[in-house]
mmCIF file of C-alpha atoms in Angstrom:
data_model
loop_
_atom_site.group_PDB
_atom_site.id
_atom_site.type_symbol
_atom_site.label_atom_id
_atom_site.label_comp_id
_atom_site.label_asym_id
_atom_site.label_seq_id
_atom_site.Cartn_x
_atom_site.Cartn_y
_atom_site.Cartn_z
ATOM 1 C CA UNK F 1 194.964 72.748 96.856
ATOM 2 C CA UNK F 2 192.103 72.857 94.358
ATOM 3 C CA UNK F 3 192.275 74.699 91.080
ATOM 4 C CA UNK F 4 189.105 76.458 89.832
ATOM 5 C CA UNK F 5 188.031 75.536 86.346
ATOM 6 C CA UNK F 6 188.060 78.335 83.763
ATOM 7 C CA UNK F 7 185.065 76.880 81.949
ATOM 8 C CA UNK F 8 183.443 73.653 80.876
ATOM 9 C CA UNK F 9 185.919 71.216 79.453
ATOM 10 C CA UNK F 10 185.230 68.678 76.724
ATOM 11 C CA UNK F 11 182.440 66.231 77.475
ATOM 12 C CA UNK F 12 184.061 62.780 77.475
ATOM 13 C CA UNK F 13 180.849 60.978 78.302
ATOM 14 C CA UNK F 14 179.297 58.744 75.698
ATOM 15 C CA UNK F 15 177.051 60.904 73.476
ATOM 16 C CA UNK F 16 173.309 60.831 73.922
ATOM 17 C CA UNK F 17 170.420 62.520 72.147
ATOM 18 C CA UNK F 18 170.209 64.932 75.079
ATOM 19 C CA UNK F 19 173.885 65.898 74.861
ATOM 20 C CA UNK F 20 173.680 66.280 71.055
ATOM 21 C CA UNK F 21 170.610 68.509 71.401
ATOM 22 C CA UNK F 22 172.403 70.534 74.079
ATOM 23 C CA UNK F 23 175.371 71.061 71.766
ATOM 24 C CA UNK F 24 173.019 72.195 69.012
ATOM 25 C CA UNK F 25 171.193 74.624 71.320
ATOM 26 C CA UNK F 26 174.528 76.073 72.459
ATOM 27 C CA UNK F 27 175.647 76.700 68.884
ATOM 28 C CA UNK F 28 178.262 73.930 68.917
ATOM 29 C CA UNK F 29 177.189 72.643 65.526
ATOM 30 C CA UNK F 30 180.259 70.557 64.662
ATOM 31 C CA UNK F 31 180.052 68.847 68.053
ATOM 32 C CA UNK F 32 176.360 68.160 67.506
ATOM 33 C CA UNK F 33 177.153 66.624 64.106
ATOM 34 C CA UNK F 34 179.845 64.400 65.609
ATOM 35 C CA UNK F 35 177.602 63.243 68.449
ATOM 36 C CA UNK F 36 174.670 62.506 66.125
ATOM 37 C CA UNK F 37 176.932 60.488 63.835
ATOM 38 C CA UNK F 38 178.315 58.596 66.834
ATOM 39 C CA UNK F 39 174.779 57.771 67.917
ATOM 40 C CA UNK F 40 173.911 56.460 64.446
ATOM 41 C CA UNK F 41 177.111 54.420 64.357
ATOM 42 C CA UNK F 42 176.386 52.922 67.738
ATOM 43 C CA UNK F 43 173.109 51.462 66.531
ATOM 44 C CA UNK F 44 171.264 51.447 69.850
ATOM 45 C CA UNK F 45 169.873 54.977 69.715
ATOM 46 C CA UNK F 46 166.614 56.348 68.364
ATOM 47 C CA UNK F 47 167.715 56.300 64.728
ATOM 48 C CA UNK F 48 164.955 58.596 63.543
ATOM 49 C CA UNK F 49 165.659 61.272 66.162
ATOM 50 C CA UNK F 50 169.420 61.009 65.659
ATOM 51 C CA UNK F 51 169.167 61.333 61.888
ATOM 52 C CA UNK F 52 166.837 64.336 62.192
ATOM 53 C CA UNK F 53 169.203 65.990 64.659
ATOM 54 C CA UNK F 54 172.132 65.281 62.340
ATOM 55 C CA UNK F 55 170.334 67.022 59.477
ATOM 56 C CA UNK F 56 169.553 70.114 61.565
ATOM 57 C CA UNK F 57 173.117 70.318 62.872
ATOM 58 C CA UNK F 58 174.560 69.924 59.375
ATOM 59 C CA UNK F 59 172.366 72.730 58.053
ATOM 60 C CA UNK F 60 173.482 75.077 60.825
ATOM 61 C CA UNK F 61 177.076 74.019 60.203
ATOM 62 C CA UNK F 62 176.646 75.003 56.528
ATOM 63 C CA UNK F 63 176.814 71.474 55.106
ATOM 64 C CA UNK F 64 173.552 71.377 53.148
ATOM 65 C CA UNK F 65 174.577 68.364 51.082
ATOM 66 C CA UNK F 66 175.062 66.255 54.183
ATOM 67 C CA UNK F 67 171.845 67.562 55.702
ATOM 68 C CA UNK F 68 169.889 66.655 52.572
ATOM 69 C CA UNK F 69 171.396 63.154 52.515
ATOM 70 C CA UNK F 70 170.371 62.574 56.151
ATOM 71 C CA UNK F 71 166.837 63.776 55.452
ATOM 72 C CA UNK F 72 166.478 61.580 52.386
ATOM 73 C CA UNK F 73 167.513 58.562 54.460
ATOM 74 C CA UNK F 74 165.030 59.490 57.187
ATOM 75 C CA UNK F 75 162.163 60.057 54.753
ATOM 76 C CA UNK F 76 162.892 56.807 52.914
ATOM 77 C CA UNK F 77 161.986 54.924 56.089
ATOM 78 C CA UNK F 78 159.433 57.433 57.459
ATOM 79 C CA UNK F 79 157.796 59.259 54.532
ATOM 80 C CA UNK F 80 155.243 60.904 56.872
ATOM 81 C CA UNK F 81 157.865 62.493 59.148
ATOM 82 C CA UNK F 82 156.510 66.055 59.004
ATOM 83 C CA UNK F 83 159.427 67.755 60.740
ATOM 84 C CA UNK F 84 161.853 66.093 58.348
ATOM 85 C CA UNK F 85 159.931 67.619 55.425
ATOM 86 C CA UNK F 86 160.004 70.969 57.215
ATOM 87 C CA UNK F 87 163.739 70.696 57.749
ATOM 88 C CA UNK F 88 164.158 69.802 54.092
ATOM 89 C CA UNK F 89 162.365 73.046 53.302
ATOM 90 C CA UNK F 90 164.870 74.984 55.394
ATOM 91 C CA UNK F 91 167.745 73.243 53.618
ATOM 92 C CA UNK F 92 166.255 74.158 50.234
ATOM 93 C CA UNK F 93 165.934 77.787 51.342
ATOM 94 C CA UNK F 94 169.566 77.790 52.398
ATOM 95 C CA UNK F 95 170.421 76.454 48.936
ATOM 96 C CA UNK F 96 168.359 79.294 47.422
ATOM 97 C CA UNK F 97 165.809 76.928 45.878
ATOM 98 C CA UNK F 98 162.416 78.439 46.815
ATOM 99 C CA UNK F 99 160.441 76.152 44.485
ATOM 100 C CA UNK F 100 161.735 73.021 46.200
ATOM 101 C CA UNK F 101 161.304 74.653 49.606
ATOM 102 C CA UNK F 102 157.672 75.446 48.857
ATOM 103 C CA UNK F 103 157.006 71.820 47.900
ATOM 104 C CA UNK F 104 158.745 70.471 51.009
ATOM 105 C CA UNK F 105 156.855 72.795 53.377
ATOM 106 C CA UNK F 106 153.607 71.716 51.718
ATOM 107 C CA UNK F 107 154.517 68.085 52.439
ATOM 108 C CA UNK F 108 155.243 69.080 56.043
ATOM 109 C CA UNK F 109 151.818 70.628 56.668
ATOM 110 C CA UNK F 110 150.112 67.758 54.865
ATOM 111 C CA UNK F 111 151.500 65.395 57.493
ATOM 112 C CA UNK F 112 151.264 67.803 60.447
ATOM 113 C CA UNK F 113 148.879 70.695 59.942
ATOM 114 C CA UNK F 114 149.978 72.301 63.243
ATOM 115 C CA UNK F 115 153.507 73.202 62.100
ATOM 116 C CA UNK F 116 153.397 76.980 62.522
ATOM 117 C CA UNK F 117 156.872 77.520 61.076
ATOM 118 C CA UNK F 118 156.000 75.711 57.839
ATOM 119 C CA UNK F 119 152.800 77.726 57.382
ATOM 120 C CA UNK F 120 154.745 80.947 58.008
ATOM 121 C CA UNK F 121 157.256 79.954 55.323
ATOM 122 C CA UNK F 122 154.455 79.024 52.909
ATOM 123 C CA UNK F 123 152.835 82.460 53.310
ATOM 124 C CA UNK F 124 156.094 84.059 52.149
ATOM 125 C CA UNK F 125 156.901 81.529 49.436
ATOM 126 C CA UNK F 126 153.429 81.449 47.866
ATOM 127 C CA UNK F 127 153.349 85.239 47.985
ATOM 128 C CA UNK F 128 156.758 85.548 46.298
ATOM 129 C CA UNK F 129 155.617 83.075 43.588
ATOM 130 C CA UNK F 130 152.488 85.130 42.885
ATOM 131 C CA UNK F 131 150.219 82.357 44.204
ATOM 132 C CA UNK F 132 147.849 84.720 45.943
ATOM 133 C CA UNK F 133 145.064 82.301 46.809
ATOM 134 C CA UNK F 134 147.474 79.748 48.287
ATOM 135 C CA UNK F 135 149.244 82.493 50.229
ATOM 136 C CA UNK F 136 145.897 83.638 51.654
ATOM 137 C CA UNK F 137 144.949 80.070 52.618
ATOM 138 C CA UNK F 138 148.291 79.625 54.382
ATOM 139 C CA UNK F 139 147.862 82.977 56.144
ATOM 140 C CA UNK F 140 144.402 81.977 57.385
ATOM 141 C CA UNK F 141 145.737 78.698 58.744
ATOM 142 C CA UNK F 142 148.658 80.533 60.367
ATOM 143 C CA UNK F 143 146.232 82.949 62.033
ATOM 144 C CA UNK F 144 144.119 80.033 63.305
ATOM 145 C CA UNK F 145 147.148 78.300 64.817
ATOM 146 C CA UNK F 146 148.582 81.496 66.269
ATOM 147 C CA UNK F 147 145.295 82.110 68.108
ATOM 148 C CA UNK F 148 145.386 78.706 69.812
ATOM 149 C CA UNK F 149 146.549 78.365 73.416
ATOM 150 C CA UNK F 150 150.010 76.871 73.719
ATOM 151 C CA UNK F 151 148.615 73.646 75.210
ATOM 152 C CA UNK F 152 146.152 73.052 72.388
ATOM 153 C CA UNK F 153 148.759 73.784 69.735
ATOM 154 C CA UNK F 154 151.012 71.184 71.374
ATOM 155 C CA UNK F 155 148.121 68.702 71.482
ATOM 156 C CA UNK F 156 147.424 69.290 67.783
ATOM 157 C CA UNK F 157 151.052 68.547 66.973
ATOM 158 C CA UNK F 158 150.957 65.347 69.064
ATOM 159 C CA UNK F 159 147.778 64.317 67.257
ATOM 160 C CA UNK F 160 149.303 64.885 63.822
ATOM 161 C CA UNK F 161 152.320 62.803 64.812
ATOM 162 C CA UNK F 162 150.074 59.934 66.049
ATOM 163 C CA UNK F 163 150.750 60.437 69.749
ATOM 164 C CA UNK F 164 147.036 60.189 70.395
ATOM 165 C CA UNK F 165 147.000 59.459 74.102
ATOM 166 C CA UNK F 166 149.366 62.332 74.868
ATOM 167 C CA UNK F 167 147.165 64.667 72.794
ATOM 168 C CA UNK F 168 144.048 63.372 74.551
ATOM 169 C CA UNK F 169 145.469 63.953 78.015
ATOM 170 C CA UNK F 170 146.463 67.525 77.184
ATOM 171 C CA UNK F 171 142.996 68.276 75.766
ATOM 172 C CA UNK F 172 141.165 66.778 78.727
ATOM 173 C CA UNK F 173 143.343 68.678 81.202
ATOM 174 C CA UNK F 174 142.755 71.916 79.314
ATOM 175 C CA UNK F 175 138.989 71.389 79.097
ATOM 176 C CA UNK F 176 138.811 70.809 82.838
ATOM 177 C CA UNK F 177 139.750 74.467 83.226
ATOM 178 C CA UNK F 178 138.158 75.756 79.990
ATOM 179 C CA UNK F 179 135.045 73.616 79.409
ATOM 180 C CA UNK F 180 133.610 75.705 76.550
ATOM 181 C CA UNK F 181 136.789 76.108 74.483
ATOM 182 C CA UNK F 182 135.633 75.098 70.983
ATOM 183 C CA UNK F 183 139.069 74.367 69.390
ATOM 184 C CA UNK F 184 139.928 72.045 72.306
ATOM 185 C CA UNK F 185 136.558 70.297 71.951
ATOM 186 C CA UNK F 186 137.098 69.885 68.202
ATOM 187 C CA UNK F 187 140.563 68.470 68.782
ATOM 188 C CA UNK F 188 139.333 65.997 71.389
ATOM 189 C CA UNK F 189 136.550 64.975 69.008
ATOM 190 C CA UNK F 190 139.126 64.375 66.262
ATOM 191 C CA UNK F 191 141.075 62.153 68.644
ATOM 192 C CA UNK F 192 137.836 60.259 69.250
ATOM 193 C CA UNK F 193 137.422 59.796 65.497
ATOM 194 C CA UNK F 194 140.982 58.489 65.183
ATOM 195 C CA UNK F 195 140.338 56.046 68.032
ATOM 196 C CA UNK F 196 136.942 55.078 66.542
ATOM 197 C CA UNK F 197 135.089 56.386 69.604
ATOM 198 C CA UNK F 198 132.557 58.069 67.351
ATOM 199 C CA UNK F 199 129.739 58.441 69.883
ATOM 200 C CA UNK F 200 132.004 60.539 72.119
ATOM 201 C CA UNK F 201 133.088 62.635 69.128
ATOM 202 C CA UNK F 202 129.469 63.239 68.143
ATOM 203 C CA UNK F 203 128.534 64.276 71.702
ATOM 204 C CA UNK F 204 131.506 66.650 71.960
ATOM 205 C CA UNK F 205 130.655 68.383 68.702
ATOM 206 C CA UNK F 206 126.967 68.611 69.550
ATOM 207 C CA UNK F 207 127.989 70.294 72.802
ATOM 208 C CA UNK F 208 130.331 72.656 70.965
ATOM 209 C CA UNK F 209 127.493 73.725 68.672
ATOM 210 C CA UNK F 210 125.242 74.338 71.665
ATOM 211 C CA UNK F 211 127.860 76.767 72.968
ATOM 212 C CA UNK F 212 128.463 78.339 69.557
ATOM 213 C CA UNK F 213 125.827 77.374 66.924
ATOM 214 C CA UNK F 214 127.460 79.376 64.121
ATOM 215 C CA UNK F 215 130.940 77.848 64.495
ATOM 216 C CA UNK F 216 131.574 76.730 60.902
ATOM 217 C CA UNK F 217 134.446 74.327 61.538
ATOM 218 C CA UNK F 218 132.700 72.601 64.448
ATOM 219 C CA UNK F 219 129.596 72.154 62.287
ATOM 220 C CA UNK F 220 131.696 70.702 59.444
ATOM 221 C CA UNK F 221 133.372 68.276 61.860
ATOM 222 C CA UNK F 222 129.945 67.323 63.229
ATOM 223 C CA UNK F 223 128.572 66.584 59.759
ATOM 224 C CA UNK F 224 131.570 64.389 58.938
ATOM 225 C CA UNK F 225 131.178 62.413 62.173
ATOM 226 C CA UNK F 226 127.479 61.898 61.397
ATOM 227 C CA UNK F 227 128.424 60.537 57.960
ATOM 228 C CA UNK F 228 130.886 58.143 59.588
ATOM 229 C CA UNK F 229 128.109 57.018 61.931
ATOM 230 C CA UNK F 230 125.791 56.553 58.930
ATOM 231 C CA UNK F 231 123.367 59.153 60.249
ATOM 232 C CA UNK F 232 122.968 60.539 56.756
ATOM 233 C CA UNK F 233 119.724 62.494 57.091
ATOM 234 C CA UNK F 234 121.021 64.215 60.204
ATOM 235 C CA UNK F 235 124.283 64.947 58.358
ATOM 236 C CA UNK F 236 122.365 66.592 55.509
ATOM 237 C CA UNK F 237 120.604 68.813 58.039
ATOM 238 C CA UNK F 238 123.964 69.789 59.542
ATOM 239 C CA UNK F 239 125.427 70.496 56.093
ATOM 240 C CA UNK F 240 122.531 72.624 54.831
ATOM 241 C CA UNK F 241 123.704 75.903 56.342
ATOM 242 C CA UNK F 242 127.346 75.225 55.399
ATOM 243 C CA UNK F 243 126.515 74.598 51.742
ATOM 244 C CA UNK F 244 124.220 77.638 51.664
ATOM 245 C CA UNK F 245 126.988 79.771 53.146
ATOM 246 C CA UNK F 246 129.770 78.451 50.876
ATOM 247 C CA UNK F 247 128.199 76.653 47.899
ATOM 248 C CA UNK F 248 131.493 76.225 46.002
ATOM 249 C CA UNK F 249 133.547 74.926 48.943
ATOM 250 C CA UNK F 250 134.783 71.508 47.795
ATOM 251 C CA UNK F 251 134.750 69.605 51.141
ATOM 252 C CA UNK F 252 131.140 70.659 51.778
ATOM 253 C CA UNK F 253 130.070 69.656 48.278
ATOM 254 C CA UNK F 254 131.715 66.232 48.653
ATOM 255 C CA UNK F 255 130.215 65.673 52.114
ATOM 256 C CA UNK F 256 126.761 66.552 50.814
ATOM 257 C CA UNK F 257 127.084 64.101 47.903
ATOM 258 C CA UNK F 258 128.256 61.343 50.264
ATOM 259 C CA UNK F 259 125.386 61.983 52.686
ATOM 260 C CA UNK F 260 122.892 62.103 49.804
ATOM 261 C CA UNK F 261 124.090 58.713 48.569
ATOM 262 C CA UNK F 262 124.032 57.325 52.101
ATOM 263 C CA UNK F 263 120.449 58.528 52.550
ATOM 264 C CA UNK F 264 119.484 56.462 49.492
ATOM 265 C CA UNK F 265 118.978 59.223 46.899
ATOM 266 C CA UNK F 266 121.517 57.792 44.470
ATOM 267 C CA UNK F 267 120.317 59.634 41.376
ATOM 268 C CA UNK F 268 120.757 62.983 43.146
ATOM 269 C CA UNK F 269 124.153 61.869 44.482
ATOM 270 C CA UNK F 270 125.299 60.885 40.960
ATOM 271 C CA UNK F 271 124.312 64.320 39.675
ATOM 272 C CA UNK F 272 126.232 65.975 42.523
ATOM 273 C CA UNK F 273 129.343 63.831 41.970
ATOM 274 C CA UNK F 274 129.303 64.665 38.256
ATOM 275 C CA UNK F 275 129.015 68.384 38.939
ATOM 276 C CA UNK F 276 131.979 68.247 41.312
ATOM 277 C CA UNK F 277 134.057 66.205 38.857
ATOM 278 C CA UNK F 278 133.433 68.771 36.135
ATOM 279 C CA UNK F 279 135.332 71.248 38.303
ATOM 280 C CA UNK F 280 137.768 68.781 39.882
ATOM 281 C CA UNK F 281 138.385 65.841 37.515
ATOM 282 C CA UNK F 282 141.655 64.882 39.255
ATOM 283 C CA UNK F 283 140.084 63.395 42.414
ATOM 284 C CA UNK F 284 140.332 59.589 42.124
ATOM 285 C CA UNK F 285 138.266 58.835 45.238
ATOM 286 C CA UNK F 286 135.388 60.888 43.834
ATOM 287 C CA UNK F 287 135.384 58.821 40.625
ATOM 288 C CA UNK F 288 135.163 55.695 42.800
ATOM 289 C CA UNK F 289 132.304 57.178 44.846
ATOM 290 C CA UNK F 290 130.469 57.989 41.628
ATOM 291 C CA UNK F 291 131.058 54.411 40.469
ATOM 292 C CA UNK F 292 129.612 53.013 43.703
ATOM 293 C CA UNK F 293 126.435 55.076 43.258
ATOM 294 C CA UNK F 294 126.139 53.962 39.618
ATOM 295 C CA UNK F 295 126.629 50.328 40.620
ATOM 296 C CA UNK F 296 123.889 50.650 43.250
ATOM 297 C CA UNK F 297 121.308 51.712 40.648
ATOM 298 C CA UNK F 298 122.415 48.926 38.270
ATOM 299 C CA UNK F 299 124.483 51.020 35.833
ATOM 300 C CA UNK F 300 127.425 48.590 35.692
ATOM 301 C CA UNK F 301 128.907 50.059 32.505
ATOM 302 C CA UNK F 302 128.907 53.510 34.072
ATOM 303 C CA UNK F 303 130.426 52.149 37.280
ATOM 304 C CA UNK F 304 133.242 50.377 35.420
ATOM 305 C CA UNK F 305 133.993 53.534 33.441
ATOM 306 C CA UNK F 306 134.161 55.574 36.664
ATOM 307 C CA UNK F 307 136.506 53.072 38.334
ATOM 308 C CA UNK F 308 138.742 53.128 35.259
ATOM 309 C CA UNK F 309 138.786 56.919 35.327
ATOM 310 C CA UNK F 310 139.910 56.735 38.954
ATOM 311 C CA UNK F 311 143.066 54.753 38.140
ATOM 312 C CA UNK F 312 143.500 56.915 35.052
ATOM 313 C CA UNK F 313 143.895 59.876 37.384
ATOM 314 C CA UNK F 314 146.268 57.988 39.698
ATOM 315 C CA UNK F 315 147.770 54.793 38.411
ATOM 316 C CA UNK F 316 148.471 53.347 41.870
ATOM 317 C CA UNK F 317 145.006 54.042 43.313
ATOM 318 C CA UNK F 318 144.199 50.651 44.793
ATOM 319 C CA UNK F 319 140.525 51.393 45.509
ATOM 320 C CA UNK F 320 139.868 51.654 41.784
ATOM 321 C CA UNK F 321 141.195 48.151 41.049
ATOM 322 C CA UNK F 322 139.495 46.677 44.105
ATOM 323 C CA UNK F 323 136.185 48.207 43.049
ATOM 324 C CA UNK F 324 136.558 46.732 39.573
ATOM 325 C CA UNK F 325 137.298 43.308 41.078
ATOM 326 C CA UNK F 326 134.324 43.684 43.402
ATOM 327 C CA UNK F 327 131.901 43.863 40.468
ATOM 328 C CA UNK F 328 132.496 40.056 40.339
ATOM 329 C CA UNK F 329 132.283 40.102 36.519
ATOM 330 C CA UNK F 330 135.092 42.439 35.405
ATOM 331 C CA UNK F 331 138.152 40.932 33.696
ATOM 332 C CA UNK F 332 141.381 42.920 33.924
ATOM 333 C CA UNK F 333 143.409 43.585 30.787
ATOM 334 C CA UNK F 334 147.128 42.714 30.654
ATOM 335 C CA UNK F 335 147.930 46.438 30.838
ATOM 336 C CA UNK F 336 145.868 46.801 34.020
ATOM 337 C CA UNK F 337 147.555 43.782 35.590
ATOM 338 C CA UNK F 338 150.971 45.218 34.702
ATOM 339 C CA UNK F 339 149.925 48.543 36.244
ATOM 340 C CA UNK F 340 148.910 46.848 39.483
ATOM 341 C CA UNK F 341 152.140 44.863 39.614
ATOM 342 C CA UNK F 342 154.230 47.976 39.065
ATOM 343 C CA UNK F 343 152.349 49.852 41.779
ATOM 344 C CA UNK F 344 152.652 46.964 44.221
ATOM 345 C CA UNK F 345 156.404 46.711 43.585
ATOM 346 C CA UNK F 346 156.981 50.421 44.295
ATOM 347 C CA UNK F 347 158.747 50.635 47.693
ATOM 348 C CA UNK F 348 156.740 53.739 48.609
#
C-alpha cells in the first residue's frame, strides 16, 4: 500500500546553483545560504555565481554582515561585477546607510548602465540627498530603459556584462522583425564597436539617421564611430548640429575637440581643450589630449606640463607617465618613479 506524501520533503541531493536559486525564490533563505556555502566549500562550482547568491540569501535572511563580507570577496576578484555592486547597495539600504548605498548603486550603473533597479534607487537616493540634477539624470535614464522592449533591455544587459555574442544574437533577431527600431540599431552598432567591426557600426548608424535624422543619441554614436575610423571632417559635420543644440554638453565638446585635432587644426583643438578644462579640470585624459596637441605643434614644455597635470589629477593614470616617456627626452624624478611603483603595486 502506498502512502501519499503530505508535501515536499527535504532535498537530499547534492546542492547546485539551480537548487540554491530555487530555495531563494521560494523564500527558504536559510536553506539557500547553506546550499551556497556548500557550493563554495566544494570548490567545483561557479564561485562568482555562488558567492553572489550567498550574499543575496544572507541579506534576505537578515544577516547583512555576512552578505557584505561575501560581496567584498566577490568584488575583490571581480571589481566590475555590476550586480554585486547593486546588491551591495541593497545591503547598505538595509543597514540604513543611504550615502553608501548611493555610491554602490552608482558603481553598479557605471559597470552596467542597463540595471533598471539601480537607476530607480538612484532617483530616490539623489532626490532625498537634495541632488536634483543627478536625480533628474537618473530619472531620464530610467525612462529611457523603461521604454525599451524587453528583448533589447536584456541585450543591453548582456552587452554591459561582456556577453557580446549573446547580445548580438538578440539584437539581430529583434531587428529581423523590427528593422527600423533605432535603440536596437544603436545597440548592435555598439556591439560592432566593441568587436572592432567599425564599418558595420558606421553603416548601422547611418541607416538609423536615414530613418530618424533628428535622433540625438544615434547622431552622437555616429560621430564617435567616425572619430574612431579617423574620418574627422565627417565627424565634425555630424557633431555640428549636436554642439549647436547643446553647446555646454561635455561629451559633445570633447568629441568636437578630438575631431578638430584629428582634422589637423591643432591650434583650434588646443583652445577647445583649454576651455573645457577651465570648467572640468579633473579630467586626466583631457590633459593628456591637450598635451598631445601641444606636442604636435612643437610646444614640448606645454605638453610636459599637461602630462604632469594629468597624473596630478589621478596619481595612477598610466597614460600620463607613458606620454612623458614617449617624448623621448623627459627624465622622471624620484618622486614620479615612486608614484609609478606604488600604482603598479596596487592590487586593484
